[in-house]
Amino acid sequence: MQSGSADPHLADLDLDLEIERLKKERNAVILAHYYQESEIQDVADIVGDSLQLAQAAQKTEADVILFAGVHFMAETAKILNPERVVLVPDMAAGCSLADGCPADRLRAWQARYPGSVTISYINCSAEVKAESDYICTSSNAKTIVNAIPADKQILFAPDKNLGRYLIKETGRDMVLWQGSCIVHETFSARKLIALKIENPDAKIIAHPECEEHLLAMADFVGSTSALLKFAQNDSATTFIIVTEPGILHSMQKLAPGKTLIPAPPEANCACNECPFMRLNTPEKVYLALRDLEPRLEMPEELRLRAKIPMDRMLALS
Ligand code: 13P
Ligand code: SF4
Protein backbone atom coordinates (compact mmCIF):
# COMPACT_ATOMS: atom_id res chain seq x y z
CA MET A 1 0.00 0.00 0.00
CA GLN A 2 1.43 3.42 -1.05
CA SER A 3 0.65 6.14 1.48
CA GLY A 4 -0.77 8.70 -1.00
CA SER A 5 0.08 11.26 1.69
CA ALA A 6 0.31 15.02 1.32
CA ASP A 7 3.43 14.71 3.50
CA PRO A 8 6.38 14.40 1.06
CA HIS A 9 8.32 12.24 3.56
CA LEU A 10 5.53 9.67 3.63
CA ALA A 11 4.35 9.83 0.02
CA ASP A 12 6.82 7.27 -1.34
CA LEU A 13 6.67 4.79 1.52
CA ASP A 14 5.17 1.35 1.19
CA LEU A 15 3.16 1.56 4.39
CA ASP A 16 2.45 -2.19 4.67
CA LEU A 17 6.18 -2.96 4.54
CA GLU A 18 7.07 -0.12 6.90
CA ILE A 19 4.41 -1.15 9.43
CA GLU A 20 5.64 -4.77 9.32
CA ARG A 21 9.24 -3.59 9.83
CA LEU A 22 8.28 -1.35 12.76
CA LYS A 23 6.19 -4.08 14.39
CA LYS A 24 9.29 -6.29 14.55
CA GLU A 25 11.62 -3.47 15.59
CA ARG A 26 9.30 -2.34 18.41
CA ASN A 27 8.08 -5.83 19.36
CA ALA A 28 4.60 -4.44 18.78
CA VAL A 29 1.23 -6.03 18.24
CA ILE A 30 -1.59 -4.35 16.31
CA LEU A 31 -5.10 -5.00 17.63
CA ALA A 32 -7.87 -3.81 15.31
CA HIS A 33 -11.63 -3.65 15.70
CA TYR A 34 -13.89 -5.02 12.94
CA TYR A 35 -15.02 -1.45 12.19
CA GLN A 36 -11.56 -0.33 11.07
CA GLU A 37 -10.99 0.28 7.39
CA SER A 38 -9.85 -2.79 5.47
CA GLU A 39 -6.21 -1.67 5.04
CA ILE A 40 -5.85 -1.43 8.82
CA GLN A 41 -7.53 -4.81 9.41
CA ASP A 42 -5.05 -6.31 6.92
CA VAL A 43 -1.95 -5.13 8.83
CA ALA A 44 -3.37 -6.14 12.22
CA ASP A 45 -2.18 -9.18 14.20
CA ILE A 46 -5.61 -9.65 15.72
CA VAL A 47 -8.94 -8.36 14.41
CA GLY A 48 -11.80 -8.79 16.83
CA ASP A 49 -14.79 -7.47 18.75
CA SER A 50 -14.37 -5.45 21.92
CA LEU A 51 -14.29 -8.52 24.19
CA GLN A 52 -11.80 -10.44 22.05
CA LEU A 53 -9.54 -7.39 21.81
CA ALA A 54 -9.67 -6.79 25.58
CA GLN A 55 -8.71 -10.45 26.13
CA ALA A 56 -5.91 -10.19 23.56
CA ALA A 57 -4.63 -6.99 25.21
CA GLN A 58 -4.58 -8.73 28.58
CA LYS A 59 -2.62 -11.73 27.29
CA THR A 60 -0.09 -10.15 24.95
CA GLU A 61 3.60 -10.21 25.80
CA ALA A 62 4.50 -7.66 23.14
CA ASP A 63 6.19 -4.50 24.47
CA VAL A 64 3.88 -2.23 22.52
CA ILE A 65 0.13 -2.51 21.83
CA LEU A 66 -1.09 -0.37 18.96
CA PHE A 67 -4.85 -0.20 19.37
CA ALA A 68 -6.62 0.50 16.09
CA GLY A 69 -10.03 1.24 17.49
CA VAL A 70 -11.42 4.02 19.65
CA HIS A 71 -10.13 5.64 22.84
CA PHE A 72 -12.12 3.56 25.36
CA MET A 73 -10.75 0.36 23.77
CA ALA A 74 -7.16 1.54 24.17
CA GLU A 75 -7.94 2.55 27.77
CA THR A 76 -9.21 -0.97 28.34
CA ALA A 77 -5.91 -2.36 27.05
CA LYS A 78 -3.99 -0.12 29.49
CA ILE A 79 -6.26 -1.08 32.40
CA LEU A 80 -5.57 -4.77 31.75
CA ASN A 81 -1.91 -4.59 30.79
CA PRO A 82 -0.23 -1.54 32.35
CA GLU A 83 3.32 -2.76 31.65
CA ARG A 84 2.85 -2.23 27.90
CA VAL A 85 3.15 0.96 25.91
CA VAL A 86 -0.35 1.50 24.47
CA LEU A 87 -0.49 3.56 21.29
CA VAL A 88 -3.59 5.10 19.73
CA PRO A 89 -3.28 6.25 16.09
CA ASP A 90 -5.57 9.23 16.79
CA MET A 91 -6.36 10.36 20.35
CA ALA A 92 -9.53 12.10 19.10
CA ALA A 93 -11.13 8.72 18.25
CA GLY A 94 -13.90 8.91 20.85
CA CYS A 95 -17.33 7.26 20.97
CA SER A 96 -20.74 8.91 21.34
CA LEU A 97 -21.70 6.41 24.03
CA ALA A 98 -18.59 7.07 26.13
CA ASP A 99 -18.74 10.83 25.55
CA GLY A 100 -22.43 10.99 26.54
CA CYS A 101 -21.85 9.49 29.98
CA PRO A 102 -19.50 11.62 32.11
CA ALA A 103 -18.53 10.12 35.47
CA ASP A 104 -19.94 12.98 37.58
CA ARG A 105 -23.40 12.60 36.00
CA LEU A 106 -23.21 8.83 36.38
CA ARG A 107 -22.45 9.24 40.11
CA ALA A 108 -25.43 11.61 40.55
CA TRP A 109 -27.66 9.05 38.77
CA GLN A 110 -26.37 6.16 40.92
CA ALA A 111 -27.03 8.19 44.09
CA ARG A 112 -30.75 8.11 43.26
CA TYR A 113 -30.78 4.28 43.49
CA PRO A 114 -28.98 3.27 46.72
CA GLY A 115 -28.12 -0.42 46.97
CA SER A 116 -28.30 -0.96 43.20
CA VAL A 117 -25.71 -2.69 40.99
CA THR A 118 -24.27 -0.77 38.02
CA ILE A 119 -23.41 -2.66 34.84
CA SER A 120 -21.61 -0.48 32.31
CA TYR A 121 -21.18 -1.39 28.68
CA ILE A 122 -17.45 -1.38 27.84
CA ASN A 123 -18.10 1.67 25.59
CA CYS A 124 -17.42 4.08 28.45
CA SER A 125 -14.47 5.97 29.94
CA ALA A 126 -12.09 4.54 32.55
CA GLU A 127 -13.66 6.99 35.06
CA VAL A 128 -17.09 5.47 34.44
CA LYS A 129 -15.67 1.94 34.62
CA ALA A 130 -14.18 2.86 38.00
CA GLU A 131 -17.70 3.77 39.27
CA SER A 132 -19.26 0.54 37.96
CA ASP A 133 -19.74 -2.87 39.59
CA TYR A 134 -19.52 -4.84 36.35
CA ILE A 135 -18.48 -4.16 32.76
CA CYS A 136 -20.02 -6.02 29.85
CA THR A 137 -19.63 -6.12 26.09
CA SER A 138 -22.33 -6.99 23.59
CA SER A 139 -20.87 -10.55 23.49
CA ASN A 140 -21.30 -11.29 27.18
CA ALA A 141 -24.00 -8.81 28.31
CA LYS A 142 -26.72 -11.45 28.85
CA THR A 143 -24.35 -13.58 30.98
CA ILE A 144 -23.41 -10.58 33.12
CA VAL A 145 -27.03 -9.47 33.65
CA ASN A 146 -28.04 -13.04 34.54
CA ALA A 147 -25.21 -13.24 37.11
CA ILE A 148 -26.69 -10.44 39.25
CA PRO A 149 -28.84 -11.70 42.17
CA ALA A 150 -32.57 -11.37 41.36
CA ASP A 151 -33.28 -9.08 44.33
CA LYS A 152 -30.81 -6.40 43.15
CA GLN A 153 -31.89 -3.37 41.17
CA ILE A 154 -29.65 -3.06 38.08
CA LEU A 155 -28.60 0.27 36.60
CA PHE A 156 -27.39 -0.16 33.01
CA ALA A 157 -25.24 2.49 31.29
CA PRO A 158 -24.65 4.05 28.83
CA ASP A 159 -26.51 2.41 25.88
CA LYS A 160 -30.30 2.50 26.18
CA ASN A 161 -30.75 0.39 23.01
CA LEU A 162 -28.56 -2.47 24.23
CA GLY A 163 -30.19 -2.07 27.67
CA ARG A 164 -33.71 -2.33 26.26
CA TYR A 165 -32.70 -5.39 24.23
CA LEU A 166 -31.26 -7.01 27.39
CA ILE A 167 -34.44 -6.34 29.37
CA LYS A 168 -36.36 -8.17 26.65
CA GLU A 169 -33.90 -11.07 26.47
CA THR A 170 -33.32 -11.62 30.20
CA GLY A 171 -36.63 -10.49 31.67
CA ARG A 172 -34.69 -8.33 34.18
CA ASP A 173 -36.04 -4.93 35.02
CA MET A 174 -33.20 -2.43 34.65
CA VAL A 175 -32.96 1.36 34.90
CA LEU A 176 -31.34 2.61 31.69
CA TRP A 177 -28.98 5.53 31.11
CA GLN A 178 -30.32 7.36 28.06
CA GLY A 179 -27.25 7.15 25.79
CA SER A 180 -26.95 5.86 22.24
CA CYS A 181 -24.54 5.25 19.39
CA ILE A 182 -24.76 7.92 16.68
CA VAL A 183 -23.89 5.31 14.04
CA HIS A 184 -26.44 2.65 14.96
CA GLU A 185 -29.19 5.27 15.17
CA THR A 186 -28.74 6.33 11.53
CA PHE A 187 -30.10 3.17 9.91
CA SER A 188 -33.32 3.66 7.98
CA ALA A 189 -36.25 1.31 8.68
CA ARG A 190 -37.88 2.47 5.43
CA LYS A 191 -34.80 1.58 3.33
CA LEU A 192 -34.33 -1.68 5.23
CA ILE A 193 -37.87 -2.76 4.36
CA ALA A 194 -37.25 -1.82 0.71
CA LEU A 195 -34.05 -3.91 0.69
CA LYS A 196 -35.87 -6.89 2.20
CA ILE A 197 -38.58 -6.63 -0.47
CA GLU A 198 -35.89 -6.60 -3.18
CA ASN A 199 -34.08 -9.53 -1.51
CA PRO A 200 -36.80 -11.66 0.09
CA ASP A 201 -34.44 -14.54 0.93
CA ALA A 202 -31.90 -12.32 2.66
CA LYS A 203 -31.55 -12.55 6.43
CA ILE A 204 -31.33 -9.28 8.38
CA ILE A 205 -28.62 -9.39 11.03
CA ALA A 206 -28.19 -6.47 13.45
CA HIS A 207 -26.00 -5.22 16.30
CA PRO A 208 -27.90 -4.65 19.59
CA GLU A 209 -26.89 -0.97 19.61
CA CYS A 210 -29.60 -0.49 16.92
CA GLU A 211 -32.98 0.95 17.83
CA GLU A 212 -35.81 -1.33 18.94
CA HIS A 213 -37.87 -1.10 15.73
CA LEU A 214 -34.83 -2.20 13.67
CA LEU A 215 -34.01 -5.08 16.02
CA ALA A 216 -37.63 -6.19 15.69
CA MET A 217 -37.03 -6.70 11.95
CA ALA A 218 -33.83 -8.72 12.45
CA ASP A 219 -33.53 -12.49 12.02
CA PHE A 220 -30.49 -12.43 14.26
CA VAL A 221 -29.10 -9.92 16.80
CA GLY A 222 -25.54 -10.13 18.12
CA SER A 223 -22.15 -8.56 18.75
CA THR A 224 -19.81 -8.01 15.80
CA SER A 225 -18.18 -11.42 16.31
CA ALA A 226 -21.59 -13.13 16.66
CA LEU A 227 -22.77 -11.48 13.40
CA LEU A 228 -19.65 -12.79 11.67
CA LYS A 229 -20.21 -16.32 12.92
CA PHE A 230 -23.87 -16.20 11.89
CA ALA A 231 -23.10 -15.07 8.32
CA GLN A 232 -20.44 -17.79 8.11
CA ASN A 233 -22.53 -20.69 9.45
CA ASP A 234 -26.14 -19.93 8.54
CA SER A 235 -27.59 -21.63 5.46
CA ALA A 236 -28.82 -18.33 3.93
CA THR A 237 -26.70 -16.96 1.08
CA THR A 238 -27.61 -13.26 1.37
CA PHE A 239 -27.43 -11.09 4.48
CA ILE A 240 -28.37 -7.48 5.16
CA ILE A 241 -25.92 -6.22 7.76
CA VAL A 242 -27.23 -3.60 10.18
CA THR A 243 -24.04 -2.37 11.79
CA GLU A 244 -20.94 -0.36 10.87
CA PRO A 245 -19.93 -1.49 7.36
CA GLY A 246 -16.22 -1.91 8.24
CA ILE A 247 -17.23 -5.40 9.38
CA LEU A 248 -17.96 -6.44 5.78
CA HIS A 249 -14.23 -6.82 5.07
CA SER A 250 -13.76 -9.58 7.66
CA MET A 251 -17.21 -11.02 6.96
CA GLN A 252 -16.53 -11.44 3.26
CA LYS A 253 -13.22 -13.19 4.05
CA LEU A 254 -14.93 -15.60 6.47
CA ALA A 255 -18.02 -16.15 4.31
CA PRO A 256 -16.59 -15.89 0.78
CA GLY A 257 -19.55 -17.27 -1.16
CA LYS A 258 -22.18 -15.10 0.50
CA THR A 259 -23.75 -11.85 -0.64
CA LEU A 260 -23.45 -9.15 2.01
CA ILE A 261 -25.54 -6.00 1.75
CA PRO A 262 -24.79 -3.11 4.14
CA ALA A 263 -27.95 -1.51 5.58
CA PRO A 264 -28.22 2.12 4.43
CA PRO A 265 -28.60 5.22 6.60
CA GLU A 266 -31.70 7.42 6.28
CA ALA A 267 -29.85 10.34 4.66
CA ASN A 268 -27.73 10.09 1.51
CA CYS A 269 -24.50 10.13 3.49
CA ALA A 270 -21.83 7.80 4.82
CA CYS A 271 -23.14 8.30 8.37
CA ASN A 272 -23.37 4.53 8.94
CA GLU A 273 -19.54 4.69 9.11
CA CYS A 274 -18.26 5.43 12.60
CA PRO A 275 -16.55 8.83 12.30
CA PHE A 276 -14.37 8.04 15.32
CA MET A 277 -13.15 4.66 14.08
CA ARG A 278 -12.47 6.21 10.67
CA LEU A 279 -10.10 8.81 12.16
CA ASN A 280 -7.50 6.04 12.18
CA THR A 281 -5.61 5.67 8.91
CA PRO A 282 -2.72 3.40 7.84
CA GLU A 283 -0.54 6.52 7.80
CA LYS A 284 -1.37 7.31 11.43
CA VAL A 285 -0.72 3.66 12.36
CA TYR A 286 2.71 3.95 10.75
CA LEU A 287 3.49 7.27 12.49
CA ALA A 288 2.38 5.96 15.88
CA LEU A 289 4.69 2.95 15.56
CA ARG A 290 7.55 5.10 14.30
CA ASP A 291 7.28 7.76 17.02
CA LEU A 292 5.77 5.62 19.82
CA GLU A 293 3.19 8.40 20.17
CA PRO A 294 0.37 9.21 20.92
CA ARG A 295 0.57 7.09 24.06
CA LEU A 296 -2.28 6.29 26.34
CA GLU A 297 -1.42 7.00 29.99
CA MET A 298 -3.62 6.63 33.05
CA PRO A 299 -3.21 7.41 36.77
CA GLU A 300 -2.53 4.15 38.62
CA GLU A 301 -5.25 4.85 41.20
CA LEU A 302 -7.87 5.16 38.42
CA ARG A 303 -6.56 2.08 36.60
CA LEU A 304 -6.84 -0.08 39.71
CA ARG A 305 -10.43 1.02 40.37
CA ALA A 306 -11.45 0.53 36.74
CA LYS A 307 -9.84 -2.94 36.71
CA ILE A 308 -12.14 -4.34 39.42
CA PRO A 309 -15.35 -4.44 37.30
CA MET A 310 -13.30 -5.45 34.22
CA ASP A 311 -11.88 -8.45 36.11
CA ARG A 312 -15.38 -9.43 37.26
CA MET A 313 -16.51 -9.39 33.63
CA LEU A 314 -13.53 -11.41 32.39
CA ALA A 315 -14.05 -14.02 35.10
CA LEU A 316 -17.62 -14.51 33.84
CA SER A 317 -16.70 -14.51 30.12
P1 13P B 1 -18.63 -5.13 19.68
O1 13P B 1 -18.51 -5.37 21.14
O2 13P B 1 -19.69 -5.97 19.05
O3 13P B 1 -17.31 -5.25 19.01
O4 13P B 1 -19.14 -3.63 19.45
C1 13P B 1 -18.33 -2.53 19.73
C2 13P B 1 -18.90 -1.28 19.25
O5 13P B 1 -18.40 -0.20 19.47
C3 13P B 1 -20.14 -1.35 18.51
O6 13P B 1 -20.49 -0.08 18.07
FE1 SF4 C 1 -19.03 4.25 19.62
FE2 SF4 C 1 -20.95 3.78 17.88
FE3 SF4 C 1 -18.50 4.22 16.99
FE4 SF4 C 1 -19.09 1.91 18.27
S1 SF4 C 1 -19.87 2.61 16.31
S2 SF4 C 1 -17.30 3.21 18.62
S3 SF4 C 1 -20.57 2.67 19.78
S4 SF4 C 1 -19.79 5.70 18.11
PDB file of N, CA and C in Angstrom, residues 29 73 81 100 106-107 114 117 147 150 155 160 169 173 192 215 232 236 260 263 267 270 277 284 292 307:
ATOM      1  N   VAL A  29       2.361  -5.284  18.771  1.00  0.00           N
ATOM      2  CA  VAL A  29       1.228  -6.031  18.244  1.00  0.00           C
ATOM      3  C   VAL A  29       0.159  -5.004  17.852  1.00  0.00           C
ATOM      4  N   MET A  73     -11.326   1.698  23.976  1.00  0.00           N
ATOM      5  CA  MET A  73     -10.752   0.360  23.770  1.00  0.00           C
ATOM      6  C   MET A  73      -9.273   0.355  24.158  1.00  0.00           C
ATOM      7  N   ASN A  81      -3.317  -4.254  31.018  1.00  0.00           N
ATOM      8  CA  ASN A  81      -1.911  -4.595  30.791  1.00  0.00           C
ATOM      9  C   ASN A  81      -1.026  -3.345  30.906  1.00  0.00           C
ATOM     10  N   GLY A 100     -21.130  10.573  26.004  1.00  0.00           N
ATOM     11  CA  GLY A 100     -22.432  10.992  26.543  1.00  0.00           C
ATOM     12  C   GLY A 100     -22.680  10.526  27.968  1.00  0.00           C
ATOM     13  N   LEU A 106     -22.912  10.223  36.025  1.00  0.00           N
ATOM     14  CA  LEU A 106     -23.214   8.826  36.376  1.00  0.00           C
ATOM     15  C   LEU A 106     -23.342   8.688  37.891  1.00  0.00           C
ATOM     16  N   ARG A 107     -22.415   9.328  38.636  1.00  0.00           N
ATOM     17  CA  ARG A 107     -22.452   9.245  40.110  1.00  0.00           C
ATOM     18  C   ARG A 107     -23.758   9.831  40.660  1.00  0.00           C
ATOM     19  N   PRO A 114     -29.903   3.914  45.769  1.00  0.00           N
ATOM     20  CA  PRO A 114     -28.980   3.273  46.718  1.00  0.00           C
ATOM     21  C   PRO A 114     -29.171   1.753  46.744  1.00  0.00           C
ATOM     22  N   VAL A 117     -26.947  -2.210  41.618  1.00  0.00           N
ATOM     23  CA  VAL A 117     -25.711  -2.693  40.986  1.00  0.00           C
ATOM     24  C   VAL A 117     -25.600  -2.016  39.620  1.00  0.00           C
ATOM     25  N   ALA A 147     -26.019 -12.903  35.926  1.00  0.00           N
ATOM     26  CA  ALA A 147     -25.207 -13.236  37.109  1.00  0.00           C
ATOM     27  C   ALA A 147     -25.565 -12.367  38.321  1.00  0.00           C
ATOM     28  N   ALA A 150     -31.247 -11.832  41.823  1.00  0.00           N
ATOM     29  CA  ALA A 150     -32.567 -11.368  41.360  1.00  0.00           C
ATOM     30  C   ALA A 150     -33.137 -10.228  42.209  1.00  0.00           C
ATOM     31  N   LEU A 155     -28.703  -0.943  37.415  1.00  0.00           N
ATOM     32  CA  LEU A 155     -28.596   0.270  36.595  1.00  0.00           C
ATOM     33  C   LEU A 155     -27.717  -0.099  35.410  1.00  0.00           C
ATOM     34  N   LYS A 160     -28.888   2.848  25.919  1.00  0.00           N
ATOM     35  CA  LYS A 160     -30.297   2.500  26.177  1.00  0.00           C
ATOM     36  C   LYS A 160     -30.800   1.433  25.202  1.00  0.00           C
ATOM     37  N   GLU A 169     -34.511  -9.736  26.552  1.00  0.00           N
ATOM     38  CA  GLU A 169     -33.895 -11.073  26.473  1.00  0.00           C
ATOM     39  C   GLU A 169     -33.800 -11.777  27.828  1.00  0.00           C
ATOM     40  N   ASP A 173     -35.661  -6.324  35.065  1.00  0.00           N
ATOM     41  CA  ASP A 173     -36.042  -4.928  35.018  1.00  0.00           C
ATOM     42  C   ASP A 173     -34.773  -4.106  35.298  1.00  0.00           C
ATOM     43  N   LEU A 192     -34.548  -0.269   4.880  1.00  0.00           N
ATOM     44  CA  LEU A 192     -34.326  -1.680   5.231  1.00  0.00           C
ATOM     45  C   LEU A 192     -35.497  -2.541   4.713  1.00  0.00           C
ATOM     46  N   LEU A 215     -34.282  -3.740  15.461  1.00  0.00           N
ATOM     47  CA  LEU A 215     -34.010  -5.077  16.024  1.00  0.00           C
ATOM     48  C   LEU A 215     -35.224  -5.990  15.828  1.00  0.00           C
ATOM     49  N   GLN A 232     -21.307 -16.682   8.537  1.00  0.00           N
ATOM     50  CA  GLN A 232     -20.443 -17.790   8.110  1.00  0.00           C
ATOM     51  C   GLN A 232     -21.208 -19.128   8.145  1.00  0.00           C
ATOM     52  N   ALA A 236     -28.446 -19.387   4.884  1.00  0.00           N
ATOM     53  CA  ALA A 236     -28.821 -18.329   3.926  1.00  0.00           C
ATOM     54  C   ALA A 236     -27.585 -17.897   3.131  1.00  0.00           C
ATOM     55  N   LEU A 260     -23.297  -9.964   0.800  1.00  0.00           N
ATOM     56  CA  LEU A 260     -23.448  -9.149   2.009  1.00  0.00           C
ATOM     57  C   LEU A 260     -23.883  -7.747   1.597  1.00  0.00           C
ATOM     58  N   ALA A 263     -26.695  -2.261   5.415  1.00  0.00           N
ATOM     59  CA  ALA A 263     -27.953  -1.507   5.584  1.00  0.00           C
ATOM     60  C   ALA A 263     -27.649  -0.027   5.410  1.00  0.00           C
ATOM     61  N   ALA A 267     -30.281   9.270   5.579  1.00  0.00           N
ATOM     62  CA  ALA A 267     -29.853  10.335   4.658  1.00  0.00           C
ATOM     63  C   ALA A 267     -28.912   9.756   3.604  1.00  0.00           C
ATOM     64  N   ALA A 270     -22.561   8.989   4.354  1.00  0.00           N
ATOM     65  CA  ALA A 270     -21.834   7.799   4.823  1.00  0.00           C
ATOM     66  C   ALA A 270     -21.936   7.735   6.343  1.00  0.00           C
ATOM     67  N   MET A 277     -13.985   5.778  14.557  1.00  0.00           N
ATOM     68  CA  MET A 277     -13.153   4.663  14.079  1.00  0.00           C
ATOM     69  C   MET A 277     -12.383   5.083  12.825  1.00  0.00           C
ATOM     70  N   LYS A 284      -1.472   7.016   9.996  1.00  0.00           N
ATOM     71  CA  LYS A 284      -1.369   7.310  11.435  1.00  0.00           C
ATOM     72  C   LYS A 284      -0.879   6.078  12.201  1.00  0.00           C
ATOM     73  N   LEU A 292       6.297   6.109  18.530  1.00  0.00           N
ATOM     74  CA  LEU A 292       5.768   5.617  19.819  1.00  0.00           C
ATOM     75  C   LEU A 292       4.906   6.677  20.508  1.00  0.00           C
ATOM     76  N   LYS A 307     -10.156  -1.524  36.984  1.00  0.00           N
ATOM     77  CA  LYS A 307      -9.845  -2.935  36.714  1.00  0.00           C
ATOM     78  C   LYS A 307     -10.797  -3.888  37.466  1.00  0.00           C
TER      79      LYS A 307
END
